[in-house]
Amino acid sequence: MAEPKISDKRWSVDLEKKIQADHFSNDKYSDRYKFDPTSDREIFIIDTPPPYPSGTWHIGAVAQYSMIDVIARSQRLIGKEVRFPWGVDRNGINIEFTVEKKTGRKMRTYDRAEFLDICSDTIESYTQAMRQTAKRVGLSCDYENEYLTDSPEYRAISQTIFVELFKRGDIIEDLRPNIYDPVEGTTIAEAEVQRIQRMTNLCDVVWKTQDGEEIVITTTRPEMICACGVVVVHPEDERYMHLIGKTVDLPLTVSNRDSFVQIQTHPSVKMDFGSGILMVCSYGDQNDVSIFRELGMRPFPAIDLDGKMTSLSGPLSGLSVEDARVEATRLLQNEGRIKSIEEREQEVPVSERGGNPIEIILLKEWYVKQTSVLDRLSELTNQSRFIPERNRQFLHDWMDGISIDWPISRRRWYHTEVPIWYSEDRSMVVVPPKGCYVQPWRESPPTGSQVLERDSKKILGDFESLRDQLGDIVGEEKVFDTWMDSSNSNLFVSGYLNEPELFEKAFPTSIRPQGKEIVRTWLYYTILKSALLLDKPGFQNIWVDGLGMDPWGRKMSKSLGNGIDADSVLECGAGGRTGSWKIRGADGKQVTLKANKIGSECFRLWKACDAQVGDDFHINPEEIETKYYGVLTKIFNVARFASQFDTPDDLENPPELSPEDVWILAEFDHTLTTVHMAWSDIDIYNAAQSIKSFSTGIFPSHWLEMSKSRLYGGDGSATWTLHRVVRDILSAFTPICPFFTHYLSTTLYSQSSVDIREFPKIPDSCGVSEFDGFRELTAELTEFNSNVWKAKKDLGISLKSEIDGISVPINLAVFEQALREMHNLVQ
RNA sequence: GGGUCCGUGGUCUAGGGGUUAUGACGUCGCUCUUACAAAGCGAAGAUCGCAGGUUCAAUUCCUGCCGGACCCA
């Protein structure tokens, strides 16, 4: 017996960090994890969610990413050629806000080019920090080939796809009511609207019909009276039958429009809301939009692009919406037109990014047609497998609710530009050639651009030859919605345009892993793009995980004070530092959670073992440590124990094996089969559970105890079995805890488990299949061992003491010798 | 207000029409047995949210209710 080759007494976060540092600095890193598109192996491309760098990374997202890494590593382990790209999503309003906040200046006070430079400098520092966290949690991405969604290369793809869809008529421009954020000055999509509770005044306003009757209309938005197109009551409302068809005067002064409207009926009116009479304005809300459309009415634009009242509103014109509401109320009060004001809580739609109340405004914008292809989308989506299957529902629910096309143009700056120029008379447009990134607001069309008829999309010819007929061309100033860029990610990583040969065999992309909160945006828009462009499903597999919640099951948020920083968990235990988290608990009281050591390996193990994919998961650092750190200790010590016995030269061909060795190999073979199936099935939970229960349960508790005396005696069969099992456990476990298994496997077997590209299998020559009956003895064997342990406990004697009067059951006769020595049985 | 999902020992969790319902943590007891006390072994602990229904049989299927989460109007 030699000294253990593994010198550390136990697994530690410091050791983990040391191994990580070696790993990432090692030249072998890129050999290990790079992607070879020409490989003969099955190609497996992961459409990693490109994170948005905005300071700290949400711990729930880090947990999700660590599981995406488990998928990447497990697919490599079972022999696939894996592309696990590292992308960073950097377009969008977030970075614009950050810059505005940092500099204290609004975007529009800058020169456009200057503002873009500040944005790209600012986002770079966040990008670095994010990459560090990604490495710290062990993501085996291809960092050398990092892609940024704001790079010319990526934006060129977005623009090329836009041009393609524009030519086909799948992208159109139109004047439509749009959801608009007046504070940030941009259109937003349905998917970007959030609802918040806030107090508003509900006013009962007295209107007068032209024949003198007073009616009461309840509204929260008196400033919108100037945009009123019609007053409606419910068709079955007995109270108001006599009003139908009459004309009613607007209670406020207006300009440039009639000062009266008609009273009609509409089934959408809620009879029990307020007075049951509703004014329909262009546009107070989505219902107004549909009534206007239904009745074919001309809208009255009451709010301009700056969020100010238009001249239509007479005395209110030029006021902000908020001020106009106060002023309108005051005017009505002066006229004695307000019957009552009640303050009540109401849901207000606001923009997700800016948190500003949104308005609905008529604007000319670019749209991706979607309402017309929803059925086909459904069909295509049915060809993708969802993991878990039930989360398919999130997508279906969203698709069922889609009623308008997707507005993709934004009046912002740090985004991909809409790649189009207009001729002087606006009848023709110029679009850039394939693969070219353009900025029409400051550039002329590049060589190879094409001229199209604006309405018919007929190609008229080259820009160069038609230049003179266009007059002074004007570049489009608008940009894309960020999702217009990120929804190309699967195409980009699968080689669309840039690697045609790869794309041919790699599309639909192998897997889209993501959180359920962005099903309606990222997933939906990606599927829409793939369908419009290629009439194919975007993915083979769609892995939709739940959200990371606080320890009591609530969403983590700044306002609740229940957030947990990812780095604090990953660094917990490093350099002797412990972790402590003050969190507002379920009862509103502050709770302090404490942990001594977690680190990335324990964190990953926790996420892999603790809940099935797709469910929301509670993040409690205290629990992560108590439940899973011991598992690492246990497996570490099994390996350390093994390391004191010399590793046989030949671990492929077994020596003559003893029955108990064949038994454990049969058990292990069964575990490996289960794990292999689970990995193939992208089932992290079951893989993790199987490995964990075998390697912390039956293997050390039963087989190891039974085999100790043989091991110390230098028995070849026992030593071979020990090392073969430990080596293969490490391989099977490597996707979950790569650094842990890398360290142990290189120390013991001079080959890192992270380099294994074929899932381990117990050789047939071990006789596992012939002696399948051995597995049936497992229950009886463990029960026998338990009985002996219990008997010794009842007698109050130590486990090593002799015990008599216990005989080995007949079924276990093959193990008799081993069991006698294990328990020190005497007759 | 509508939709989706969820509700299993003190806590977290697996499972699923039918023998004693999985595992982990915690609790209690024992043990420093030549890998492991940052561990091991053993024990106690659940009428599987509530009420109906379907069935020979329901914790599992159906309906309603209650509670939670998320999404939408």
JSON list of C-alpha atoms (C1' of nucleotides) in Angstrom, two decimals, chain B:
[
{"chain": "B", "resi": 1, "resn": "G", "atom": "C1'", "xyz": [-60.98, 39.11, -15.37]},
{"chain": "B", "resi": 2, "resn": "G", "atom": "C1'", "xyz": [-58.70, 35.08, -18.68]},
{"chain": "B", "resi": 3, "resn": "G", "atom": "C1'", "xyz": [-54.80, 31.39, -19.66]},
{"chain": "B", "resi": 4, "resn": "U", "atom": "C1'", "xyz": [-50.72, 28.10, -18.35]},
{"chain": "B", "resi": 5, "resn": "C", "atom": "C1'", "xyz": [-48.10, 25.54, -14.73]},
{"chain": "B", "resi": 6, "resn": "C", "atom": "C1'", "xyz": [-47.59, 23.94, -9.80]},
{"chain": "B", "resi": 7, "resn": "G", "atom": "C1'", "xyz": [-49.31, 22.18, -4.54]},
{"chain": "B", "resi": 8, "resn": "U", "atom": "C1'", "xyz": [-45.96, 14.84, -2.16]},
{"chain": "B", "resi": 9, "resn": "G", "atom": "C1'", "xyz": [-42.70, 13.88, 5.58]},
{"chain": "B", "resi": 10, "resn": "G", "atom": "C1'", "xyz": [-40.26, 20.17, 9.17]},
{"chain": "B", "resi": 11, "resn": "U", "atom": "C1'", "xyz": [-37.72, 21.88, 4.19]},
{"chain": "B", "resi": 12, "resn": "C", "atom": "C1'", "xyz": [-36.57, 20.68, -0.93]},
{"chain": "B", "resi": 13, "resn": "U", "atom": "C1'", "xyz": [-37.57, 16.78, -4.39]},
{"chain": "B", "resi": 14, "resn": "A", "atom": "C1'", "xyz": [-38.71, 11.86, -7.70]},
{"chain": "B", "resi": 15, "resn": "G", "atom": "C1'", "xyz": [-42.58, 9.19, -9.37]},
{"chain": "B", "resi": 16, "resn": "G", "atom": "C1'", "xyz": [-47.04, 7.80, -11.20]},
{"chain": "B", "resi": 17, "resn": "G", "atom": "C1'", "xyz": [-54.50, 3.99, -11.72]},
{"chain": "B", "resi": 18, "resn": "G", "atom": "C1'", "xyz": [-53.10, -1.29, -7.87]},
{"chain": "B", "resi": 19, "resn": "U", "atom": "C1'", "xyz": [-48.20, -4.71, -3.08]},
{"chain": "B", "resi": 20, "resn": "U", "atom": "C1'", "xyz": [-44.63, -1.48, 2.66]},
{"chain": "B", "resi": 21, "resn": "A", "atom": "C1'", "xyz": [-44.65, 6.30, -2.16]},
{"chain": "B", "resi": 22, "resn": "U", "atom": "C1'", "xyz": [-38.09, 8.08, -4.31]},
{"chain": "B", "resi": 23, "resn": "G", "atom": "C1'", "xyz": [-34.05, 10.60, -2.73]},
{"chain": "B", "resi": 24, "resn": "A", "atom": "C1'", "xyz": [-31.62, 14.64, -0.21]},
{"chain": "B", "resi": 25, "resn": "C", "atom": "C1'", "xyz": [-31.29, 18.19, 3.80]},
{"chain": "B", "resi": 26, "resn": "G", "atom": "C1'", "xyz": [-32.84, 18.86, 8.72]},
{"chain": "B", "resi": 27, "resn": "U", "atom": "C1'", "xyz": [-34.02, 16.06, 13.50]},
{"chain": "B", "resi": 28, "resn": "C", "atom": "C1'", "xyz": [-32.69, 12.06, 16.99]},
{"chain": "B", "resi": 29, "resn": "G", "atom": "C1'", "xyz": [-29.26, 7.91, 18.32]},
{"chain": "B", "resi": 30, "resn": "C", "atom": "C1'", "xyz": [-24.61, 5.48, 17.53]},
{"chain": "B", "resi": 31, "resn": "U", "atom": "C1'", "xyz": [-19.50, 5.43, 15.45]},
{"chain": "B", "resi": 32, "resn": "C", "atom": "C1'", "xyz": [-13.00, 9.08, 14.70]},
{"chain": "B", "resi": 33, "resn": "U", "atom": "C1'", "xyz": [-13.99, 0.92, 11.77]},
{"chain": "B", "resi": 34, "resn": "U", "atom": "C1'", "xyz": [-6.18, 1.18, 8.23]},
{"chain": "B", "resi": 35, "resn": "A", "atom": "C1'", "xyz": [-10.59, 6.96, 2.07]},
{"chain": "B", "resi": 36, "resn": "C", "atom": "C1'", "xyz": [-13.92, 10.18, 4.12]},
{"chain": "B", "resi": 37, "resn": "A", "atom": "C1'", "xyz": [-16.50, 13.65, 11.39]},
{"chain": "B", "resi": 38, "resn": "A", "atom": "C1'", "xyz": [-16.63, 19.24, 5.59]},
{"chain": "B", "resi": 39, "resn": "A", "atom": "C1'", "xyz": [-17.79, 11.63, 7.06]},
{"chain": "B", "resi": 40, "resn": "G", "atom": "C1'", "xyz": [-20.27, 6.88, 7.98]},
{"chain": "B", "resi": 41, "resn": "C", "atom": "C1'", "xyz": [-24.27, 3.74, 9.95]},
{"chain": "B", "resi": 42, "resn": "G", "atom": "C1'", "xyz": [-29.11, 3.41, 12.02]},
{"chain": "B", "resi": 43, "resn": "A", "atom": "C1'", "xyz": [-34.02, 5.44, 13.51]},
{"chain": "B", "resi": 44, "resn": "A", "atom": "C1'", "xyz": [-38.29, 8.45, 13.70]},
{"chain": "B", "resi": 45, "resn": "G", "atom": "C1'", "xyz": [-41.17, 11.44, 10.48]},
{"chain": "B", "resi": 46, "resn": "A", "atom": "C1'", "xyz": [-46.34, 11.86, 4.75]},
{"chain": "B", "resi": 47, "resn": "U", "atom": "C1'", "xyz": [-54.11, 10.06, 5.66]},
{"chain": "B", "resi": 48, "resn": "C", "atom": "C1'", "xyz": [-49.26, 12.71, -1.66]},
{"chain": "B", "resi": 49, "resn": "G", "atom": "C1'", "xyz": [-53.63, 21.02, -0.73]},
{"chain": "B", "resi": 50, "resn": "C", "atom": "C1'", "xyz": [-59.33, 20.58, 0.23]},
{"chain": "B", "resi": 51, "resn": "A", "atom": "C1'", "xyz": [-64.23, 18.65, -1.52]},
{"chain": "B", "resi": 52, "resn": "G", "atom": "C1'", "xyz": [-66.80, 15.84, -4.90]},
{"chain": "B", "resi": 53, "resn": "G", "atom": "C1'", "xyz": [-66.83, 12.37, -9.27]},
{"chain": "B", "resi": 54, "resn": "U", "atom": "C1'", "xyz": [-65.09, 8.17, -12.64]},
{"chain": "B", "resi": 55, "resn": "U", "atom": "C1'", "xyz": [-63.18, 3.11, -11.26]},
{"chain": "B", "resi": 56, "resn": "C", "atom": "C1'", "xyz": [-63.13, -3.30, -8.39]},
{"chain": "B", "resi": 57, "resn": "A", "atom": "C1'", "xyz": [-59.04, 0.27, -7.05]},
{"chain": "B", "resi": 58, "resn": "A", "atom": "C1'", "xyz": [-56.83, 7.32, -7.11]},
{"chain": "B", "resi": 59, "resn": "U", "atom": "C1'", "xyz": [-51.89, 10.43, -4.25]},
{"chain": "B", "resi": 60, "resn": "U", "atom": "C1'", "xyz": [-51.97, 9.49, -9.82]},
{"chain": "B", "resi": 61, "resn": "C", "atom": "C1'", "xyz": [-57.64, 10.60, -14.31]},
{"chain": "B", "resi": 62, "resn": "C", "atom": "C1'", "xyz": [-62.06, 14.34, -14.29]},
{"chain": "B", "resi": 63, "resn": "U", "atom": "C1'", "xyz": [-64.77, 18.67, -11.99]},
{"chain": "B", "resi": 64, "resn": "G", "atom": "C1'", "xyz": [-65.00, 22.46, -8.43]},
{"chain": "B", "resi": 65, "resn": "C", "atom": "C1'", "xyz": [-62.63, 25.13, -4.57]},
{"chain": "B", "resi": 66, "resn": "C", "atom": "C1'", "xyz": [-58.34, 27.03, -1.83]},
{"chain": "B", "resi": 67, "resn": "G", "atom": "C1'", "xyz": [-53.14, 28.48, -2.07]},
{"chain": "B", "resi": 68, "resn": "G", "atom": "C1'", "xyz": [-48.60, 29.79, -4.99]},
{"chain": "B", "resi": 69, "resn": "A", "atom": "C1'", "xyz": [-45.85, 31.19, -9.49]},
{"chain": "B", "resi": 70, "resn": "C", "atom": "C1'", "xyz": [-45.70, 32.96, -14.35]},
{"chain": "B", "resi": 71, "resn": "C", "atom": "C1'", "xyz": [-48.03, 35.02, -18.70]},
{"chain": "B", "resi": 72, "resn": "C", "atom": "C1'", "xyz": [-51.88, 37.90, -20.93]},
{"chain": "B", "resi": 73, "resn": "A", "atom": "C1'", "xyz": [-56.28, 41.36, -21.20]}
]
